[in-house]
Coordinates of C-alpha atoms and ligand atoms in Angstrom, one line a residue:
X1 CA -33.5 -25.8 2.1
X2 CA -35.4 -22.7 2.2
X3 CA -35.3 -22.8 5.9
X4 CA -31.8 -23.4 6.1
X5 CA -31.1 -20.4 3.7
X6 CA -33.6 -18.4 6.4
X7 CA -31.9 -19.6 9.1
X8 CA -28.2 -18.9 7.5
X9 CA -28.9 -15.4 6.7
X10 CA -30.8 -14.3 9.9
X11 CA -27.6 -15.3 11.4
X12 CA -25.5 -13.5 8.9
X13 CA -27.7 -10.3 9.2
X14 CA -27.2 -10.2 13.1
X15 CA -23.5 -11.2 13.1
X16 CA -22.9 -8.1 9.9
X17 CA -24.9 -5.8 12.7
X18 CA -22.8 -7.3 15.2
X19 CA -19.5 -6.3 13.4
X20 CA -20.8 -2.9 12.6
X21 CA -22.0 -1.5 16.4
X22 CA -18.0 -3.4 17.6
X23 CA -16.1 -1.4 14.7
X24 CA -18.6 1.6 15.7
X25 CA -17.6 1.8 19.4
X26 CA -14.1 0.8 18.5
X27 CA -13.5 4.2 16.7
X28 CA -15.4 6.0 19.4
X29 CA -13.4 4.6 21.8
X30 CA -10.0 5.1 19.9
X31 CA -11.0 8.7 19.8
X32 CA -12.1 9.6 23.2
X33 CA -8.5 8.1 24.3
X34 CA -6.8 9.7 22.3
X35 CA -5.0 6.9 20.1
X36 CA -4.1 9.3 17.4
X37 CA -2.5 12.1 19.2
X38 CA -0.9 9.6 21.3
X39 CA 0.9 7.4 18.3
X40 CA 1.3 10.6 16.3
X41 CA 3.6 12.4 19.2
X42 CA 5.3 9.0 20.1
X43 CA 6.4 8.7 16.0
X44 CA 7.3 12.0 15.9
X45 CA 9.6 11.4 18.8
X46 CA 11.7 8.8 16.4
X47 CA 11.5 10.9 13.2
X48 CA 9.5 14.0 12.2
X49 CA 8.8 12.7 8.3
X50 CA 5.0 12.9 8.0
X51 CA 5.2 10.2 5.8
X52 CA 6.4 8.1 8.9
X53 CA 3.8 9.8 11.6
X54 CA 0.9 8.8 9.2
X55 CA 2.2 5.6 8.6
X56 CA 2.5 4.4 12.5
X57 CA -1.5 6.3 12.8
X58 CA -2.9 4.2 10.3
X59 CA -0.9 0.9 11.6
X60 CA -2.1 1.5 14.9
X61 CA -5.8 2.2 13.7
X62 CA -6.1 -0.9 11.2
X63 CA -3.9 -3.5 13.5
X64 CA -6.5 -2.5 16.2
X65 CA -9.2 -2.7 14.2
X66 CA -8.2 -6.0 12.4
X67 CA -8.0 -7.8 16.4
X68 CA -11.6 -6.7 17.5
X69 CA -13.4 -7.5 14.5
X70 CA -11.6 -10.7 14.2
X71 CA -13.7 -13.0 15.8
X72 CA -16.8 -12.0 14.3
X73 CA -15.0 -11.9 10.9
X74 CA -14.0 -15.8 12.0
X75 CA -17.7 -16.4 12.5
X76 CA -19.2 -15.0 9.3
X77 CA -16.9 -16.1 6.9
X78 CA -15.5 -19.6 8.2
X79 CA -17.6 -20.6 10.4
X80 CA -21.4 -19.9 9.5
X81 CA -20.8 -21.0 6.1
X82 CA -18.9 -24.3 6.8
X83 CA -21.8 -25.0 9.2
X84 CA -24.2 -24.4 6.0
X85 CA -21.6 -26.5 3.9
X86 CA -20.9 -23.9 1.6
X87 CA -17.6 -23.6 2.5
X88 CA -14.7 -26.8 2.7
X89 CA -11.1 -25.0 3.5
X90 CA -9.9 -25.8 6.1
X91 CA -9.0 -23.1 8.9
X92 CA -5.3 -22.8 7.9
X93 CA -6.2 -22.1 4.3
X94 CA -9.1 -19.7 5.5
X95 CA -6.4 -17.6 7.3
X96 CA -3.7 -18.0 4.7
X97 CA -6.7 -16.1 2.3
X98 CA -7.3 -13.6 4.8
X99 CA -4.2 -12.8 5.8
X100 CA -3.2 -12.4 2.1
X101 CA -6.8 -9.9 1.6
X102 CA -5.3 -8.0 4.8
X103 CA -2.4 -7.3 3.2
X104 CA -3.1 -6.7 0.0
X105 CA -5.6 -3.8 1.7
X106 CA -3.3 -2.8 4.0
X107 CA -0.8 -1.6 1.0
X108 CA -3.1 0.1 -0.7
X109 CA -4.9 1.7 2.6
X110 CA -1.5 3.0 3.6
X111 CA -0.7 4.2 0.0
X112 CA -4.3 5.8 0.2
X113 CA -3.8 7.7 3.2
X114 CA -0.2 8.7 2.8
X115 CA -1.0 10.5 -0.7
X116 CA -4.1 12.1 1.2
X117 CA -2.0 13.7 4.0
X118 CA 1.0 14.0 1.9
X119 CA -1.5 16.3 -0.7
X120 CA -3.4 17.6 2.5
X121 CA -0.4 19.4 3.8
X122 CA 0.3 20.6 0.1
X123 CA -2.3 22.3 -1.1
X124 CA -5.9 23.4 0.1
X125 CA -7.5 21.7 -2.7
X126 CA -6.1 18.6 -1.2
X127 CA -9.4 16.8 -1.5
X128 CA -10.2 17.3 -5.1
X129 CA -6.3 16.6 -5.9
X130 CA -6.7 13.3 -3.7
X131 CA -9.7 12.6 -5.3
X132 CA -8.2 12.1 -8.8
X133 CA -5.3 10.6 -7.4
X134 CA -7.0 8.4 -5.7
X135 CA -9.2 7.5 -9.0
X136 CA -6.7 6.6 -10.8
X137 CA -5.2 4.1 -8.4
X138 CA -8.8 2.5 -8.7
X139 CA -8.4 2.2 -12.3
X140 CA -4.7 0.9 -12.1
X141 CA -5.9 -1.1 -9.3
X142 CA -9.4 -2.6 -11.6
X143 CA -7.0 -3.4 -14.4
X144 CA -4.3 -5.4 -12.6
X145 CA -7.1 -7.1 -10.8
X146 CA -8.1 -10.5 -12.8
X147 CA -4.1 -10.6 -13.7
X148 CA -2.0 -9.6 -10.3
X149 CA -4.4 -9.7 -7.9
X150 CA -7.5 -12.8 -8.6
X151 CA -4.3 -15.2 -9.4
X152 CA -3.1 -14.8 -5.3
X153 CA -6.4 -16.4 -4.3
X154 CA -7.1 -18.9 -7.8
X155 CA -5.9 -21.2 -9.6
X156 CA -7.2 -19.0 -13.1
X157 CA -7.1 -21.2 -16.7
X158 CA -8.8 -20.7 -19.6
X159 CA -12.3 -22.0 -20.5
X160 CA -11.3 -25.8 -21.8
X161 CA -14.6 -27.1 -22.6
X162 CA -15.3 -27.4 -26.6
X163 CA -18.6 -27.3 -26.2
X164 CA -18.6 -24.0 -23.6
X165 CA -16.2 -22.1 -25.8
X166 CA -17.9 -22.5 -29.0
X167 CA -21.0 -21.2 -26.9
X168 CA -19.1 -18.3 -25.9
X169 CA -17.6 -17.6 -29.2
X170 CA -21.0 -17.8 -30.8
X171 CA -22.8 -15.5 -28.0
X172 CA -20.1 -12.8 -28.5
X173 CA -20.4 -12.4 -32.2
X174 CA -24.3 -12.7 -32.1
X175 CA -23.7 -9.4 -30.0
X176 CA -21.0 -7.7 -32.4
X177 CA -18.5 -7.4 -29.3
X178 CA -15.0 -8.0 -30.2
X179 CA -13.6 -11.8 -28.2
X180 CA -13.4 -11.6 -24.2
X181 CA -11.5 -14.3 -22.8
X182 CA -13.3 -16.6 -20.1
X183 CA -11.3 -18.0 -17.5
X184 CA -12.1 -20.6 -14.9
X185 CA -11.4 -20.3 -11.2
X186 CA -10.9 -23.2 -9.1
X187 CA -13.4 -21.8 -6.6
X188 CA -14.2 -25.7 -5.9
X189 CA -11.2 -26.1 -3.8
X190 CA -12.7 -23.6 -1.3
X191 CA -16.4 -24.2 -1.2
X192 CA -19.3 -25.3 -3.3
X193 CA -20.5 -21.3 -3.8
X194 CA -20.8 -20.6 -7.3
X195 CA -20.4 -16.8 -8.9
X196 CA -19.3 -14.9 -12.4
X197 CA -17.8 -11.8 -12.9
X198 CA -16.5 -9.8 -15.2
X199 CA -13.1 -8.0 -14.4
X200 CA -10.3 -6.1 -16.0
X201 CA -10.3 -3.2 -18.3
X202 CA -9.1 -2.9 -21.7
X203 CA -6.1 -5.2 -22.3
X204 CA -7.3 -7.7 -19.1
X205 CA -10.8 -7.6 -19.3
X206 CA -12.5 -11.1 -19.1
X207 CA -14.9 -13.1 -18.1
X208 CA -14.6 -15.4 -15.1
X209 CA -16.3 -18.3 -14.1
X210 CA -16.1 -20.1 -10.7
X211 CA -15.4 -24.0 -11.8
X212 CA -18.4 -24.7 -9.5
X213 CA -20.6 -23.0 -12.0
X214 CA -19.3 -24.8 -14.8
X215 CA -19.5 -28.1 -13.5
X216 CA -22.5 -28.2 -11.8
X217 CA -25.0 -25.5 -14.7
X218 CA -25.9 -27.4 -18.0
X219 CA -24.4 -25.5 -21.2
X220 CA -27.3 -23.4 -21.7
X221 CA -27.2 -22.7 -18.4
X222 CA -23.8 -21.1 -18.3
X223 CA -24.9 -19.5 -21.4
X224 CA -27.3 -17.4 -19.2
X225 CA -24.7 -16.6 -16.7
X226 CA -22.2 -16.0 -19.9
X227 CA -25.0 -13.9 -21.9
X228 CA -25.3 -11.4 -18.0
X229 CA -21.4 -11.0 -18.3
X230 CA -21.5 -9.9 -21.7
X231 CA -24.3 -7.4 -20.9
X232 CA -21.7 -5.9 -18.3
X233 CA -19.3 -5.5 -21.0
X234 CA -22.3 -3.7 -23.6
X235 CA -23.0 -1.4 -21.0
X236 CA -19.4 -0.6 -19.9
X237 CA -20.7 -1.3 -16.4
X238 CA -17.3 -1.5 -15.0
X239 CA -16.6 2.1 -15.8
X240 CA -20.0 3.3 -15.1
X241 CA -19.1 1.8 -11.8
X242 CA -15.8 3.7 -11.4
X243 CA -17.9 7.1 -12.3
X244 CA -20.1 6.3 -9.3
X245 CA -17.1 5.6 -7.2
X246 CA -15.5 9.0 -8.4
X247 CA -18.0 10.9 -7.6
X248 CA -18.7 9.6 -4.0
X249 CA -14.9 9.7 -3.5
X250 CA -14.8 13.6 -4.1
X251 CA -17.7 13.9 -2.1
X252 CA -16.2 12.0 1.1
X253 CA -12.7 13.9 0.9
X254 CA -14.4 16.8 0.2
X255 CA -16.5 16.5 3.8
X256 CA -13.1 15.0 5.6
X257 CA -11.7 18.7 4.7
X258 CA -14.5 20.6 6.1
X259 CA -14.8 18.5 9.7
X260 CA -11.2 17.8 9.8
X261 CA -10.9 21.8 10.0
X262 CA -13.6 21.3 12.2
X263 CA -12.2 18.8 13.8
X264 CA -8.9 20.5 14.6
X265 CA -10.3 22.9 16.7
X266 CA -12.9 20.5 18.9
X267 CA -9.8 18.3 19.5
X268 CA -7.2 20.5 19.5
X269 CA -4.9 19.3 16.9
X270 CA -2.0 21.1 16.0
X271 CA -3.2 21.5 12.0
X272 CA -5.5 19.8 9.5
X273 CA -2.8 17.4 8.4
X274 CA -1.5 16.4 11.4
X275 CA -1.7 12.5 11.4
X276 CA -3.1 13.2 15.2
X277 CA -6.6 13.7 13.5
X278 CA -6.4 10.0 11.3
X279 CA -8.7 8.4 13.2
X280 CA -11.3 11.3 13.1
X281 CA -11.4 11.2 9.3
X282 CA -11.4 7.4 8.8
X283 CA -14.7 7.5 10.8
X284 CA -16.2 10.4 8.8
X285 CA -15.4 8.9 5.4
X286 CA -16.5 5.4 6.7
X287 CA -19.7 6.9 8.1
X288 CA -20.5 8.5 4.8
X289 CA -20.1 5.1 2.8
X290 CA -22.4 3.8 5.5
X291 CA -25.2 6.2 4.5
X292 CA -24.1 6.3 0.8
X293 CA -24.2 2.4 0.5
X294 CA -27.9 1.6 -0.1
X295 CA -27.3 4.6 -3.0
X296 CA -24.4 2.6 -4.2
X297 CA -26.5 -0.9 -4.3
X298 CA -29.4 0.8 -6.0
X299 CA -27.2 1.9 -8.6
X300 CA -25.6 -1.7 -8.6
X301 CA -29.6 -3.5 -8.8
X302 CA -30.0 -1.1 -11.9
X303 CA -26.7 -2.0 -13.4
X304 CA -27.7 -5.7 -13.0
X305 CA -30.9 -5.4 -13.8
X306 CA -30.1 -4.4 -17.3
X307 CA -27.5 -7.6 -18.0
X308 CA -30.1 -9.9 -16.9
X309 CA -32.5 -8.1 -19.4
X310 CA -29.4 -7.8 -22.2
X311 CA -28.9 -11.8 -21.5
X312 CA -32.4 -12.7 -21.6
X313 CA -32.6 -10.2 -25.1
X314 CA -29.4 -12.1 -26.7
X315 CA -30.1 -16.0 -25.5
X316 CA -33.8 -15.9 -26.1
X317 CA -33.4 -18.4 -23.4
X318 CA -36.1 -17.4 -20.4
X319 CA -36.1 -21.1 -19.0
X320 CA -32.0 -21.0 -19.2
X321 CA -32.0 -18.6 -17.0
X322 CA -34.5 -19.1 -14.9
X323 CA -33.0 -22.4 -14.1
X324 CA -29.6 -20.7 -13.8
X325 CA -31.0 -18.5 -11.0
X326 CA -32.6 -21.6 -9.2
X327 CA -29.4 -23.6 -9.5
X328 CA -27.5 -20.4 -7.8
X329 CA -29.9 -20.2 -5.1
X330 CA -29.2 -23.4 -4.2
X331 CA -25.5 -23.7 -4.4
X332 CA -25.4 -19.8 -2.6
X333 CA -28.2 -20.9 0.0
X334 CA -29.6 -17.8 -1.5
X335 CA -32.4 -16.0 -0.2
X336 CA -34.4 -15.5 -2.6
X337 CA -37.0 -13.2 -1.2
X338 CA -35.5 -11.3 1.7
X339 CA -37.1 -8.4 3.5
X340 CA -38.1 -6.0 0.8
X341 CA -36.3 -3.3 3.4
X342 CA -33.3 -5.7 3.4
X343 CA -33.0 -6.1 -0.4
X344 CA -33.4 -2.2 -0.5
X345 CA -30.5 -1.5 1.7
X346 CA -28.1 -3.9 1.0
X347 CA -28.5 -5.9 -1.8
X348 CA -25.7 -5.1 -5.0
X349 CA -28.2 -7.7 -7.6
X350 CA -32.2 -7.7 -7.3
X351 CA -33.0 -10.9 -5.3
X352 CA -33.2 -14.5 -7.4
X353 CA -37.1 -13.9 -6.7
X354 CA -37.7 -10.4 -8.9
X355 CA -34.6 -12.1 -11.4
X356 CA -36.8 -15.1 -11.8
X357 CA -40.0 -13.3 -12.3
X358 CA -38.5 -10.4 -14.5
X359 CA -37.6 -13.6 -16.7
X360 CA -40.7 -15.7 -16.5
X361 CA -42.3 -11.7 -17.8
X362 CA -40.3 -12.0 -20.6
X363 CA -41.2 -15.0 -21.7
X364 CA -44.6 -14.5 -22.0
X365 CA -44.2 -11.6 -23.9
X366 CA -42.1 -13.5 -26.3
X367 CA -44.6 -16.4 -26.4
Ligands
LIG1 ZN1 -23.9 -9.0 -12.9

């Protein structure tokens, strides 16, 4: 097992590298030749809407983008993990998912960068105005997630087992939060992967549990995994989250304007906003989340940190989850002590390792 989980992330690792030097030289290349100011000046030749030039740049970009990465994205997520039997769906369903993800990202990428350049050639504040713009989709878009969005990929139903729901029911008023509903995703249908979450705000906020992880944890088990979730919902972590994401979000635009000025002179674009200079912002915002990402998963390790400590605090249940964390190592073919480098870079949860030994420390305090 433990060599198989070696063996399946090694792989992963150098595949994930893979993608990143093909999508790397693909928006070198794109640049060097010119794609944007080439599909900028044919749109313009049909109609001179921006809305319509930007629309055809970003098309050409992402539809170019979506055909080189695609076989590597084929390899990583079908068929690396049905090798590892972690995964069951068949291709047609694997594409169906993927297809749907695509354009479910594509909608809200084009509605992203068409009120960016629509602001852009509005104002020189642009990127601040973009910014909260954009923020606010992020919250419209975090809201309508466990109720529009989750439902396109699961079949969602609430929490039927008696036994579960009474758990629940009693770990939410032991910590004086007001009733979260848990729902159950059919993740079983898909793969044997197990995973929790908790999603929504306000109104839709809940708690969901892959069917995996109910069927195969024992109750005090799912308890654990219940008692993290609720810790996320303590600690407002969702929001927290969105702060984070605000802030980098301002930073990112706030660079695109300075080297898109920049950028207008080195490549001789006719303005700022002209969709010609797309591709040249797409990498330098993509870059910075590049850089900013092991910032963003240290953040993430500190958020989780705390809901394993809040869970462990509420269930007084150490061995719970301890054996929670062993059960989704096994089901994930976690690793469970990668590269200390590794987990600093690009892990979003400490590994099962430092969960497992954080626990075991607060046991023996407690006994
Ligand atoms: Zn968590």
């Amino acid at each position: 097992m433990a060599e198989d989980a070696k063996r399946y992330h090694r792989l992963q690792l150098i595949l994930g590298m893979l993608g990143l030097a093909v999508t790397g030289a693909y928006f070198v290349v794109i640049l060097f030749a010119g794609l944007g100011p080439r599909v900028a000046r044919w749109a313009g030749g049909l109609s001179d809407a921006l809305a319509w030039r930007v629309a055809a740049v970003a098309a050409a970009i992402a539809i170019g983008q979506a055909l080189v990465t695609f076989p590597l994205a084929w390899l990583r997520g079908y068929w690396l993990p049905r090798r590892h039997g972690l995964l069951h769906q068949t291709l047609g369903a694997w594409l169906r998912d993927r297809l749907k993800a695509a354009l479910i990202g594509g909608a809200l990428g084009l509605l992203t960068v068409e009120i960016v350049y629509a602001l852009m050639a509005t104002t020189p504040l642009w990127w601040l105005a973009a910014a909260g713009v954009l923020v606010a989709l992020q919250v419209v878009v975090a809201f309508v997630f466990p109720v529009w969005l989750l439902p396109l990929f699961y079949r969602l139903t609430p929490l039927a087992d008696e036994h579960l729901c009474k758990s629940v029911v009693d770990l939410v008023s032991k910590a004086g939060i007001p009733v979260v509903g848990v729902w159950v995703a059919d993740q079983s249908r898909k793969g044997r992967t197990a995973n929790a979450a908790l999603a929504g705000i306000g109104r839709t906020r809940r708690v969901i549990l892959f069917d995996t992880l109910v069927a195969r944890f024992a109750p005090d088990e799912v308890r654990a995994v219940l008692a993290h979730e609720l810790g996320h919902h303590v600690h407002h972590d969702v929001w927290r989250m969105l702060v984070l994401q605000a802030g980098l979000t301002v930073l990112a635009l706030w660079l695109g304007d300075v080297l898109l000025r920049a950028g207008a002179n080195w490549w001789g674009w006719q303005a700022p906003w002209d969709p010609a200079g797309l591709p040249w912002l797409v990498i330098v915002v993509g870059a910075l989340g590049l850089v900013t990402a092991p910032f963003v998963n240290a953040v993430s390790r500190g958020v989780e940190r705390q809901a394993d400590d809040f869970a462990l605090e509420l269930t007084g249940d150490a061995t719970a989850f301890i054996g929670a964390m062993e059960r989704l190592a096994d089901l994930n073919l976690a690793e469970r002590k990668p590269h200390r480098l590794k987990e600093l870079l690009l892990y979003s949860h400490p590994s099962i390792e430092r969960r497992i030994l954080a626990a075991t420390a607060s046991r023996s305090r407690a006994g």
